[in-house]
XYZ file of C-alpha atoms in Angstrom:
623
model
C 81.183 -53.850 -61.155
C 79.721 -56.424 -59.062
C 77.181 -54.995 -56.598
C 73.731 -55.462 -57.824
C 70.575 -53.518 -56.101
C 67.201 -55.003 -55.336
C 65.761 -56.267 -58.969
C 63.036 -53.048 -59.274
C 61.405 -54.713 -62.311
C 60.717 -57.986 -59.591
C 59.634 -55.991 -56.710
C 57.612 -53.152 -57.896
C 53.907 -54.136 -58.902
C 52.151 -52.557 -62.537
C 51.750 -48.734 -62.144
C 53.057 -48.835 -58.562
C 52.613 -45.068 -57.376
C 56.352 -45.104 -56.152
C 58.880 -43.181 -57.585
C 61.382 -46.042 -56.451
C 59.552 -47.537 -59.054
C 59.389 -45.233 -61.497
C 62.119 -45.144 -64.392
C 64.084 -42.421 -61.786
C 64.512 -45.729 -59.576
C 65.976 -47.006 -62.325
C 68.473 -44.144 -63.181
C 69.170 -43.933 -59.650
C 70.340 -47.291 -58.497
C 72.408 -47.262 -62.050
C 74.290 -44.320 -60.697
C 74.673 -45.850 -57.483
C 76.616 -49.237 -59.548
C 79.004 -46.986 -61.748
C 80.033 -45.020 -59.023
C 80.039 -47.562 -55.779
C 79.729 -51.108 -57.382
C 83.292 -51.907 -57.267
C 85.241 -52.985 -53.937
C 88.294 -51.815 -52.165
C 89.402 -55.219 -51.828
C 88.725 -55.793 -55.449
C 91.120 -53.402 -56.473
C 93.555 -54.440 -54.440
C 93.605 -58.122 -55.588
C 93.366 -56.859 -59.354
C 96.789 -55.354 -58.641
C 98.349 -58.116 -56.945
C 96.029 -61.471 -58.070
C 98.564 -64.033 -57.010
C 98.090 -63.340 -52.950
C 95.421 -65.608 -51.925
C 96.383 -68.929 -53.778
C 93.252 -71.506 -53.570
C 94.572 -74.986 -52.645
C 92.194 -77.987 -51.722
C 93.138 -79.897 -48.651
C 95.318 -77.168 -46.880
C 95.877 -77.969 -42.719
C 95.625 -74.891 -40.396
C 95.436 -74.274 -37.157
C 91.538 -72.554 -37.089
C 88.909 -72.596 -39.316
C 86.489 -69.050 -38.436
C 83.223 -69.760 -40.390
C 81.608 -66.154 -41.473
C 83.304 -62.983 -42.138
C 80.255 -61.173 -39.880
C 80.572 -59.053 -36.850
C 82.438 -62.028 -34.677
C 84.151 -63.744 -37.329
C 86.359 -60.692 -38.423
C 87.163 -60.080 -34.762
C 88.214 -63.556 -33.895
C 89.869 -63.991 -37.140
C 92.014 -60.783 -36.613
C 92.926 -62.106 -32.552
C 93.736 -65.461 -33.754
C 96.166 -64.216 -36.465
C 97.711 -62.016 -33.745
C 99.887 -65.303 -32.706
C 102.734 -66.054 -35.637
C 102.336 -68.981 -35.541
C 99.151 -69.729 -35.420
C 97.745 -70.504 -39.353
C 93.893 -69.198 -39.852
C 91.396 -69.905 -42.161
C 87.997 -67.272 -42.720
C 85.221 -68.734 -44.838
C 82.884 -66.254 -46.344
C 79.961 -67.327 -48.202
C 79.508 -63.760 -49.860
C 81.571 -61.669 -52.058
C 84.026 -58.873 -51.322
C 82.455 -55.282 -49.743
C 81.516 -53.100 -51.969
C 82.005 -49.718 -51.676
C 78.403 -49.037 -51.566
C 78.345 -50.139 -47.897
C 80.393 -47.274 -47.178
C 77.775 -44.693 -47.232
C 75.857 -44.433 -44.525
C 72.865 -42.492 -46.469
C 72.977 -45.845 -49.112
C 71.817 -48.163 -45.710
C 68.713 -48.910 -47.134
C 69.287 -49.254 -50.960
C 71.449 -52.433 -49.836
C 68.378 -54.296 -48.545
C 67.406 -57.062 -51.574
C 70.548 -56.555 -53.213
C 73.141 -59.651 -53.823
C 74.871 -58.828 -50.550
C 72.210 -59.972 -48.525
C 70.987 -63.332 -48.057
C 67.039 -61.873 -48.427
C 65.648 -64.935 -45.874
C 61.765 -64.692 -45.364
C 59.998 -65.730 -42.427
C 57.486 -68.615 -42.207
C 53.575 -67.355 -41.714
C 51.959 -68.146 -38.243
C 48.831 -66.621 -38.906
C 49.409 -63.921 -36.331
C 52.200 -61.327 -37.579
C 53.351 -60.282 -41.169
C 49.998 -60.205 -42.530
C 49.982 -57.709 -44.472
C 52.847 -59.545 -46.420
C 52.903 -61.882 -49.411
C 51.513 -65.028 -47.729
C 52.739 -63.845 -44.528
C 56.411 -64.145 -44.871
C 58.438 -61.134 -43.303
C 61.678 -60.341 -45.256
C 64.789 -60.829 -42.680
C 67.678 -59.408 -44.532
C 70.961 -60.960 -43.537
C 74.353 -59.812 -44.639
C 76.404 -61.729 -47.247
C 79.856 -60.137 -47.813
C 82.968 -59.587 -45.969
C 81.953 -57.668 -42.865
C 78.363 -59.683 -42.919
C 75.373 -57.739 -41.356
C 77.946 -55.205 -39.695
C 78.189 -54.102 -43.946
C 74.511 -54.087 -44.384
C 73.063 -52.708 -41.077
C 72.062 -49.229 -39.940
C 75.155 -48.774 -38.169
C 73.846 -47.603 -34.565
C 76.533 -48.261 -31.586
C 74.265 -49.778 -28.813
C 75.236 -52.218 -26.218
C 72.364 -53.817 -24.259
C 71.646 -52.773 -20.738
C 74.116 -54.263 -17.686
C 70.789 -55.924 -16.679
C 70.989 -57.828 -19.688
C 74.596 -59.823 -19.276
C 73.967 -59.914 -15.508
C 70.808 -61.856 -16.067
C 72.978 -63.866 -18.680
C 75.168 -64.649 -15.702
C 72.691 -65.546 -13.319
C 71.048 -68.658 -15.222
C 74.682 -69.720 -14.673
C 76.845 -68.658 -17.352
C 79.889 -67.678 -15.796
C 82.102 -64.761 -17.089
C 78.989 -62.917 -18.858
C 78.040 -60.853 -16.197
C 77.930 -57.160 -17.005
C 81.319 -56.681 -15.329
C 83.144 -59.430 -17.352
C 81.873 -58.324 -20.650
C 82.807 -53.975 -20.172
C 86.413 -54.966 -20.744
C 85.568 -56.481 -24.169
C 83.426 -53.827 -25.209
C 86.487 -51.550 -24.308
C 89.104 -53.671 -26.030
C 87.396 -53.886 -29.580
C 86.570 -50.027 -29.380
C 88.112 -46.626 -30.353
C 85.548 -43.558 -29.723
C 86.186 -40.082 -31.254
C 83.647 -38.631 -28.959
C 85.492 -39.751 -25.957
C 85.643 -35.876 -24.438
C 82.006 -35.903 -23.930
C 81.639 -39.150 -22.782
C 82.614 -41.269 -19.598
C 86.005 -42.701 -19.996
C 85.240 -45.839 -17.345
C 82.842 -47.262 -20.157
C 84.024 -46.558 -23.372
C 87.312 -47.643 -25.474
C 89.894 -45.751 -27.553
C 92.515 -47.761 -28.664
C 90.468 -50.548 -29.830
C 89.903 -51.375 -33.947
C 86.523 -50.293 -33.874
C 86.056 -46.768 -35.170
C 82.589 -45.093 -33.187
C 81.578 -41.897 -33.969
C 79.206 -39.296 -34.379
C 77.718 -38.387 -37.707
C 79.354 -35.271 -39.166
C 76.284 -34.498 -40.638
C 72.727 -34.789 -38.255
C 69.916 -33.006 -39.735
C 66.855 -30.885 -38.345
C 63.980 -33.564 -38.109
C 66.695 -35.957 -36.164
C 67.686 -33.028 -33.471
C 63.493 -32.216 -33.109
C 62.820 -36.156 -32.018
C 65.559 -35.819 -29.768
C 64.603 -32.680 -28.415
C 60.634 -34.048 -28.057
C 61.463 -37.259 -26.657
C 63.303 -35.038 -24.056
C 60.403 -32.664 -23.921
C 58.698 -35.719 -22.397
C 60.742 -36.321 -19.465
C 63.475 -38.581 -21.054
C 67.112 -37.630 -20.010
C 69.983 -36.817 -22.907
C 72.151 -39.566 -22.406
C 75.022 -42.194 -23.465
C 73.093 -45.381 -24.097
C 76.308 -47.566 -23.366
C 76.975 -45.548 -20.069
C 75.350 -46.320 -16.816
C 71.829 -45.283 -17.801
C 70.091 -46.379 -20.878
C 67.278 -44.558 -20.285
C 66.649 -41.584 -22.352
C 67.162 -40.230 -25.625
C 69.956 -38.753 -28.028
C 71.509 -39.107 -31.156
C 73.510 -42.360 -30.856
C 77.137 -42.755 -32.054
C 77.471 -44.745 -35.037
C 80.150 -47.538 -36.368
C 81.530 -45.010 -38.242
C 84.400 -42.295 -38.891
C 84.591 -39.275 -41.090
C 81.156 -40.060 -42.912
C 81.570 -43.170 -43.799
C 80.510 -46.676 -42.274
C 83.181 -48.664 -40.629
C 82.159 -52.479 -40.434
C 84.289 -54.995 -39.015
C 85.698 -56.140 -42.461
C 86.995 -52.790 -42.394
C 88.226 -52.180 -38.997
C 89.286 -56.277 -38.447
C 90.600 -57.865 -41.422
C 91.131 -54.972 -44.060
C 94.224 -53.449 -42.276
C 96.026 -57.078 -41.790
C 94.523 -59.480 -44.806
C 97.524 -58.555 -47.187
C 100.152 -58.189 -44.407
C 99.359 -61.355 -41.730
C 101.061 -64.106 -43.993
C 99.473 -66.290 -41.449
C 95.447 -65.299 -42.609
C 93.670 -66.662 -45.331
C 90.704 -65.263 -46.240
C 88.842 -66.734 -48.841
C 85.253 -65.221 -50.393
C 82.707 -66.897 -52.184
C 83.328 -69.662 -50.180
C 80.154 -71.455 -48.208
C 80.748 -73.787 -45.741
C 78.655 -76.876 -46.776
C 79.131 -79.478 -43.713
C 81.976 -80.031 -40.287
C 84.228 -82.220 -40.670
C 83.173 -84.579 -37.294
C 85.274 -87.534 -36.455
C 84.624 -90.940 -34.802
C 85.397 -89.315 -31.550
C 83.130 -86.646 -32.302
C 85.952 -84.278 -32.759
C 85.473 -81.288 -35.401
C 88.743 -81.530 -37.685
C 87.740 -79.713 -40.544
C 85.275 -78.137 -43.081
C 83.612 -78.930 -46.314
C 82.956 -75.464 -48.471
C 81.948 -74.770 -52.136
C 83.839 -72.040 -53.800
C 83.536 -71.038 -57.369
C 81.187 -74.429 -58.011
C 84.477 -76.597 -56.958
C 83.932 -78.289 -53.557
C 86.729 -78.294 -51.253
C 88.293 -79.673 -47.870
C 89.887 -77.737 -45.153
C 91.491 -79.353 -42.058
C 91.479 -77.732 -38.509
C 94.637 -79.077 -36.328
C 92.983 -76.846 -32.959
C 89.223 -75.898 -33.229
C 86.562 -75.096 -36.417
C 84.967 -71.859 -35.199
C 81.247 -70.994 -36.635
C 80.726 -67.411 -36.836
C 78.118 -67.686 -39.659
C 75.327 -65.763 -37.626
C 72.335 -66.741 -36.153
C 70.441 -68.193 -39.098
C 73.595 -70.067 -41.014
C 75.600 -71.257 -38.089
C 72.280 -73.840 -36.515
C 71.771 -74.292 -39.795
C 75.521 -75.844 -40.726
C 75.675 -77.638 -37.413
C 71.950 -79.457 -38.607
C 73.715 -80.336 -41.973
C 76.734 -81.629 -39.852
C 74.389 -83.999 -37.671
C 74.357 -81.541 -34.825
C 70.464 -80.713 -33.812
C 67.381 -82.287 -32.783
C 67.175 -85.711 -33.174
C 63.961 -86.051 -34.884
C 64.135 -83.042 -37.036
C 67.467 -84.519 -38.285
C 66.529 -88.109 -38.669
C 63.505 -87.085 -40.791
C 65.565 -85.893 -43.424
C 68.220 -88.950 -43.438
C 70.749 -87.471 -41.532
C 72.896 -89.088 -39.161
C 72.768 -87.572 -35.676
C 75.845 -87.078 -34.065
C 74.868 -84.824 -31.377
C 70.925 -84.443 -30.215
C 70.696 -80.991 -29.277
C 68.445 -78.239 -29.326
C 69.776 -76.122 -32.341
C 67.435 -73.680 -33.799
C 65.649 -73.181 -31.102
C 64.828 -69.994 -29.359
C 65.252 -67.851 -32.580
C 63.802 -64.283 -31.143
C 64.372 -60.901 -32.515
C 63.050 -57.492 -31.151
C 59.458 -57.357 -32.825
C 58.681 -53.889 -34.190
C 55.995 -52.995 -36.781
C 55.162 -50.145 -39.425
C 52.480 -47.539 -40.347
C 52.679 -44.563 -37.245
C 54.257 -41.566 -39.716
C 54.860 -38.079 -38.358
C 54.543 -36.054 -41.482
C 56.648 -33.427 -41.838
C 55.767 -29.551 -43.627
C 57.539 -27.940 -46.043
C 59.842 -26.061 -43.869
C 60.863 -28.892 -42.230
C 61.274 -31.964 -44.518
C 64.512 -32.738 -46.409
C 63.410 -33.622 -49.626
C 64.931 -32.508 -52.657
C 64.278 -32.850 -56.446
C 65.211 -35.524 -58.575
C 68.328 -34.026 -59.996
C 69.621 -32.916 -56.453
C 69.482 -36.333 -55.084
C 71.728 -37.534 -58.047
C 74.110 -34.443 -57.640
C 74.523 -35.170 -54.410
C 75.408 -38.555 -54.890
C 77.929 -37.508 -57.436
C 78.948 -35.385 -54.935
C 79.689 -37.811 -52.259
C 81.996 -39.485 -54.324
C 84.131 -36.685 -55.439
C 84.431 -36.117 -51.755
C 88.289 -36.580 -50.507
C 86.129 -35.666 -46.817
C 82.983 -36.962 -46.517
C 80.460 -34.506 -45.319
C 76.996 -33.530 -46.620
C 73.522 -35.024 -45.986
C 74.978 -38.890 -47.588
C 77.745 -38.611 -44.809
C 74.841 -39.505 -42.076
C 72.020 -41.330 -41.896
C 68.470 -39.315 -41.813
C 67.101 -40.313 -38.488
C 68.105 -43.761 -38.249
C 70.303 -42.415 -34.765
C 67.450 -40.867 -33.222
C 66.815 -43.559 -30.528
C 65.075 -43.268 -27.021
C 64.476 -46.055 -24.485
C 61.974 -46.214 -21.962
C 60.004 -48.071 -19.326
C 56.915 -48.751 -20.133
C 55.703 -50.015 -16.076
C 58.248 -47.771 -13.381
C 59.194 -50.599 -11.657
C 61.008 -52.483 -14.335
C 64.950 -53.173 -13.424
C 65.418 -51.543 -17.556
C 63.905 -50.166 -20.416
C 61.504 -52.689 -22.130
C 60.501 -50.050 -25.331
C 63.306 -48.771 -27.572
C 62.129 -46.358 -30.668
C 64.220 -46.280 -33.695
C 63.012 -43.979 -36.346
C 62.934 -44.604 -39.983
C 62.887 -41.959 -43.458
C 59.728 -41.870 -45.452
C 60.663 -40.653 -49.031
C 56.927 -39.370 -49.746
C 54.641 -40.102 -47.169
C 51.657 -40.173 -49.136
C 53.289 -42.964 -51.452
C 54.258 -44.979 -48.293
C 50.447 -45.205 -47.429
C 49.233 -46.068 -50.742
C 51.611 -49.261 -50.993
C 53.655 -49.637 -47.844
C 54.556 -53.355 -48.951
C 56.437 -52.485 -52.021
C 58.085 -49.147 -50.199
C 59.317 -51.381 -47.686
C 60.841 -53.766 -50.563
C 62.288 -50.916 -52.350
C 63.664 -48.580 -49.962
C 66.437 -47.259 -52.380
C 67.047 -44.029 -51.774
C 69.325 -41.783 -49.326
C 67.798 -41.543 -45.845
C 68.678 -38.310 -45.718
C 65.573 -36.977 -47.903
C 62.533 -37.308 -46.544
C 59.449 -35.178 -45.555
C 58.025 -37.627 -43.019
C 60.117 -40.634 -40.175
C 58.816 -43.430 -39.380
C 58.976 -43.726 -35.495
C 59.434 -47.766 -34.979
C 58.445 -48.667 -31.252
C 60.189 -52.066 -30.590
C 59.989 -54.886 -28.482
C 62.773 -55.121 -25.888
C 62.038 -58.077 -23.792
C 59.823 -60.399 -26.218
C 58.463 -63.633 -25.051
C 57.586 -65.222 -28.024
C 59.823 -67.730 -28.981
C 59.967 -69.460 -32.687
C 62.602 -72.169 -34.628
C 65.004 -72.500 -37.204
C 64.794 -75.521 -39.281
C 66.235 -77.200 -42.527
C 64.404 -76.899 -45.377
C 62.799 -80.790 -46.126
C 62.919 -79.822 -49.678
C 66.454 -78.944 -49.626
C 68.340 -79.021 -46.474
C 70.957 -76.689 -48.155
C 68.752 -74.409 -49.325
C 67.734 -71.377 -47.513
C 66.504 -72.571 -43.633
C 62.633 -72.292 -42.398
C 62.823 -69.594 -39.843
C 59.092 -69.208 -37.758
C 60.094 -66.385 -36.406
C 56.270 -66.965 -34.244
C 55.767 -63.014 -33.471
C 52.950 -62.811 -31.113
C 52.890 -66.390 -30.462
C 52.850 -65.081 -27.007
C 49.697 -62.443 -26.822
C 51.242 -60.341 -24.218
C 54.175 -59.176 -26.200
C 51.450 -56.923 -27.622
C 50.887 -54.989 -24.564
C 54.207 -53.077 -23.989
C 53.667 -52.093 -27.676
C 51.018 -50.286 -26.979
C 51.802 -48.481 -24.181
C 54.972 -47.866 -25.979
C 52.753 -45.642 -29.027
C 50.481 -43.874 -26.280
C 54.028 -42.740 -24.940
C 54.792 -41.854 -28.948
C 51.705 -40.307 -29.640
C 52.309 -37.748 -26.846
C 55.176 -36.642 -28.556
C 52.605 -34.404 -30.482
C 52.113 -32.176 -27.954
C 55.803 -31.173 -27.406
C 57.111 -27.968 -28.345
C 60.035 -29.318 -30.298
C 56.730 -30.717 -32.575
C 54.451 -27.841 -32.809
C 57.744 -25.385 -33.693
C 58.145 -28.076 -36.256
C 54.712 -28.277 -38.113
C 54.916 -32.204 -37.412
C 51.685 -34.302 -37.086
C 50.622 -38.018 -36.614
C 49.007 -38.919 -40.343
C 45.919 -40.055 -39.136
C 45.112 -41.889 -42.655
C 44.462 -45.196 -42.164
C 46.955 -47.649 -43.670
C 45.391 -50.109 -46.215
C 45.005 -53.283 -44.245
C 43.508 -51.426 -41.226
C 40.953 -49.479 -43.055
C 38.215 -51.368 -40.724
C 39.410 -49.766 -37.633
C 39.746 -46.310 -36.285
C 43.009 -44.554 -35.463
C 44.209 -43.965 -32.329
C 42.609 -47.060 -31.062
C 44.381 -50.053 -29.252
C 42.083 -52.278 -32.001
C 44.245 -49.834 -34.806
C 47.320 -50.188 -33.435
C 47.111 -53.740 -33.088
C 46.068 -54.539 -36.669
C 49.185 -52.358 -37.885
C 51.463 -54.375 -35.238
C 49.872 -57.932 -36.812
C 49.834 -57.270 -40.647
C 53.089 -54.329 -41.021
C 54.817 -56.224 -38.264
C 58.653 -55.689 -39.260
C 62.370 -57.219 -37.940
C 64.359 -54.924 -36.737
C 67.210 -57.479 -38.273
C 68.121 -58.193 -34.639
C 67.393 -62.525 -34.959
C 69.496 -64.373 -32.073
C 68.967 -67.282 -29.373
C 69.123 -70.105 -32.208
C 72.559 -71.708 -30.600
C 71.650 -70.714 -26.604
C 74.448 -70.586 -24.636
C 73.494 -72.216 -21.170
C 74.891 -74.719 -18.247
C 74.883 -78.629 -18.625
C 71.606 -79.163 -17.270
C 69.909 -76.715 -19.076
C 68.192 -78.989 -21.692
C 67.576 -76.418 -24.386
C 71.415 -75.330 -23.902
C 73.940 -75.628 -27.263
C 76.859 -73.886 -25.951
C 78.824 -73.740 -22.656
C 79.785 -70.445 -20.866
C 83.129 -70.700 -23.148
C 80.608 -70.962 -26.352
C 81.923 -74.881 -26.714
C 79.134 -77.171 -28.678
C 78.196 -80.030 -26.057
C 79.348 -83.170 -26.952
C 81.613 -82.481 -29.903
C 85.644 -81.595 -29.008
C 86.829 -78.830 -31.194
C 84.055 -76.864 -32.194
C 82.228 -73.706 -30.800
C 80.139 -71.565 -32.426
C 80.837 -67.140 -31.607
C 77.940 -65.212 -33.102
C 74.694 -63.526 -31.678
C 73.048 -67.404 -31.764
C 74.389 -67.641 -28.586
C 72.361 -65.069 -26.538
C 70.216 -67.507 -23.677
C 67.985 -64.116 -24.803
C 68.308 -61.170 -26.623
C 69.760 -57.996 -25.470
C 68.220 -54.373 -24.932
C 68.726 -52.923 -27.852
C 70.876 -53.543 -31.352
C 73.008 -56.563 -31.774
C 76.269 -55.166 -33.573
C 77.749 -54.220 -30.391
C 77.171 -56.942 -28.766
C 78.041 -59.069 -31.559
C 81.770 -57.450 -31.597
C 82.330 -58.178 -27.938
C 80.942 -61.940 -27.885
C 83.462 -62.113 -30.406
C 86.211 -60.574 -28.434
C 85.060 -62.388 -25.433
C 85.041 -66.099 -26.945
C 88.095 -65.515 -29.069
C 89.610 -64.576 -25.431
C 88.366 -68.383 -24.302
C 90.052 -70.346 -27.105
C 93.529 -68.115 -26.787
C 93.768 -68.624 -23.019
C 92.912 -72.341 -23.653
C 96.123 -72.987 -26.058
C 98.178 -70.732 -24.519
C 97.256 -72.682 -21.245
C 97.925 -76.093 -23.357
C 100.938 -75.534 -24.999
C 102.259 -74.534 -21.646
C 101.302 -77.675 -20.283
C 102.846 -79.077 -23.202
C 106.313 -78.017 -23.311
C 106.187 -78.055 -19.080
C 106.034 -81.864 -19.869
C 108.248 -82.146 -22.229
């Protein structure tokens, strides 16, 4: 067993009212490591050990840094060539079977498969938190924060790579990028949706749940009760509400370790994955060329050589920070840490991530709530795993899926609001210490008796920076995420929660005995509920990520000066190298980043294979 859950004995305070904290926490997350703590891949290589042979100085063709949501795609593209040799560096471990569940989404948060960054304090968001440092879980295992996330299958709006296009980044523009959301994408729902934007013989399992229950349906059927449209989100109108599909088939997640690399690692002789294995530095010649990379694995540093390109898929918080450690950044960031700068650029950067915040609850009554007793939620976990067919309340994911976009100003070209809702355990718990619940959010989403409605910030303005850590570079980066640097992020928030509030009024609600908990939360206590004054205080101290970071490697044209990558994701300046992950966005999409993550990936892969294809045509046409 290898998987190990958030430490409860760190995280939960003395005589903490939770029963997360309790010794049933305990019991719990014990049941969860005997019966999900191992790994397919584990297994696999138990039975035949001998099939990934570790050799120092080994030559390939590509080096992918970051098993995430881009480096499993291009690593499985890349391998589709013979003879082509590939290397994929992941820092984390194998994925354990734990991921699978969709109701275990939020028991993974704080556990050894993620890389549980905090944010930097600004004085004006997260202050509710220990000294103002929001947690920013980050995926560290085979799959990366496509393992870890809440699975929901949302694209962005067309207004979103059009705009990409327009401040001159050609081949992003809603129509180039379609095709690679097709490619990557294979939808069991296809019947009910339209064929002309959706995939089916892609890699990429997308589903519905099997299993949606009664509190998810009522916020669908309120939000709709208030004008929005039922709708596909990735069709040609985001606007609306509905249960969004989910990366996932037959009740259990599908990440892109599973759909990418899983069904070719043991069969492509010409992919090497390795695990445990962070990349510590790029190999950067005198010609500033990339030719390799330095990683540590198992304590034992070693040197792998690139003949074609080094690829950083590492995410948007570990790929600026390698290219920093590599002498690729700001000059004077770099030079005060002794550094040599071989490229002056502006990595790290225009870090941004859809701001949301906690504390509006809609309680739920008796009748309606999903909670169970103590020994139910264990049977049904037992359950789940005797399951040949997943089904049952752990095949879904409470009412992480119930998602709605709107406008908050009519004349907006797209939705600027998106509202993602949340599981409360025991709401009256939550209220009493919402800092520790939101530490310790261990158990299934599917028992609950009240959501947590998240209104999030599509289009933010504030902008913050990545940056090494003086006290050790290597250590874990200093990410000011700067929420509400820019005051008027603060406005479509609100109007966003007078749109939520009216959700009371609904008939879905009322036929549901849900309510708005009008108890104050503890670090607004000074202010009155259903003011703007409230809402504000809850949006400042229980501000929240909604694990969407990007922008820290901006993809832009030559003369942009704040520009990393070129439209083909190529670092300027230094031959060889390009960096495929969600740090490329010039700014962040309308809605969640998987998606989108997937189909950079397809679409920069598509760059480098059309490149050599293109050379070694030249090549032998010479010859």
């Amino acid at each position: 067993m290898f998987w190990q859950p958030v430490n409860l004995t760190a995280e939960c305070p003395v005589n903490s009212p939770l029963t997360a904290c309790s010794s049933f926490g305990f019991i719990y997350l014990n049941l969860l490591v005997q019966l999900f703590g191992d790994s397919l891949d584990n297994k696999i290589q138990r039975r035949y050990p001998s099939i990934e042979p570790e050799y120092d100085n080994q030559e390939y063709d590509f080096i992918v840094v970051g098993a995430g949501s881009a480096g499993c795609v291009v690593s499985n593209r890349l391998s589709e060539n013979p003879n082509w040799k590939v290397l994929l560096l992941e820092a984390g471990s194998e994925q354990p079977d734990v991921t699978l569940v969709p109701g275990f989404s939020t028991a993974l948060l704080g556990s050894n498969i993620d890389w549980a960054y905090t944010t930097e304090p600004n004085g004006k968001s997260c202050l509710a938190h220990p000294g103002g440092r929001c947690p920013w879980p980050r995926g560290k295992m085979m799959g990366g924060s496509s393992s870890i996330n809440s699975m929901s299958y949302i694209r962005g709006n067309r207004a979103d790579y059009d705009g990409w296009a327009s401040l001159g980044n050609d081949g992003w523009s809603y129509k180039d990028v379609l095709p690679f959301f097709k490619k990557s994408e294979r939808n069991v729902n296809i019947e009910a949706l339209d064929p002309i934007y959706h995939g089916v013989e892609g890699e990429q399992f997308v589903s519905r749940y099997p299993y949606i229950d009664d509190p998810s349906w009522m916020l669908t059927e309120a939000f709709n009760q208030r004008g929005l449209p039922l709708t596909d989100f990735n069709g040609p109108r985001q606007e609306g509400t509905m249960q969004a599909q989910a990366f996932s088939l037959l009740g259990e997640r599908v990440s892109t370790n599973t759909a990418f690399i899983q069904p070719i690692r043991y069969t492509r002789k010409n992919l090497t994955v390795k695990t445990h294995s962070e990349a510590l530095r790029i190999l950067i010649d005198d010609n500033k060329r990339a030719y390799g990379i330095v990683y540590l694995q198992n304590n034992n540093i070693f040197t792998a050589f690139a003949r074609k390109e080094v690829i950083l898929s590492a995410g948007s918080l570990n790929s600026p920070k390698l290219l920093m450690l590599s002498g690729i950044g700001p000059r004077d960031h770099l030079e005060s840490l002794g550094i040599p700068v071989i490229q002056d650029l502006a990595v790290g950067e225009n870090l941004h991530d859809h701001v949301t915040f906690n504390g509006v609850i809609v309680a739920l009554p008796n009748k309606t709530a999903t909670t169970v007793s103590e020994n139910e939620i264990l049977e049904s976990v037992q359950e789940y795993a005797e399951m040949k067919y997943k089904n049952g309340p752990l095949s879904g994911n409470g009412p992480v899926n119930s998602i709605s976009f709107i406008k908050t100003d009519p004349n907006l070209i797209a939705p600027d609001i998106q509202f993602q809702v949340y599981h409360v355990p025991n709401w009256r718990q939550f209220i009493q210490d919402p800092i520790t619940a939101e530490s310790v959010p261990i158990f299934p989403t599917a028992f609950y008796d009240a959501v947590l409605p998240r209104t999030m910030l599509l289009t933010p303005k504030s902008r913050g920076v990545l940056l090494l850590n003086e006290s050790d570079p290597n250590g874990p980066p200093l990410l000011h995420a700067n929420y509400f640097s820019d005051n008027s992020d603060l406005i479509p928030l609100l109007k966003g929660v007078r749109f939520l509030l009216s959700l009371e009024n609904t008939k879905a609600f009322r036929s549901h005995g849900a309510y708005f908990v009008r108890e104050l939360m503890p670090a607004c206590r000074n202010y009155e509920w259903g003011t703007d004054e409230y809402y504000i205080c809850l949006a400042t101290s229980y501000t929240s990520t909604t694990y969407h970071p990007v922008g820290t490697c901006k993809m832009g044209p030559k003369w942009d000066e704040k520009a990393v990558l070129d439209n083909e994701l190529r670092v300027y300046g230094v031959a060889g190298l390009r960096v495929i992950d969600a740090s490329m966005m010039p700014f962040i999409v309308r809605g969640n980043t998987n998606a989108p993550t997937i189909m950079i990936g397809e679409r920069g892969v598509d760059f480098i294979i059309k490149y050599w294809n293109k050379y070694n045509q030249a090549y032998y046409s010479y010859k």
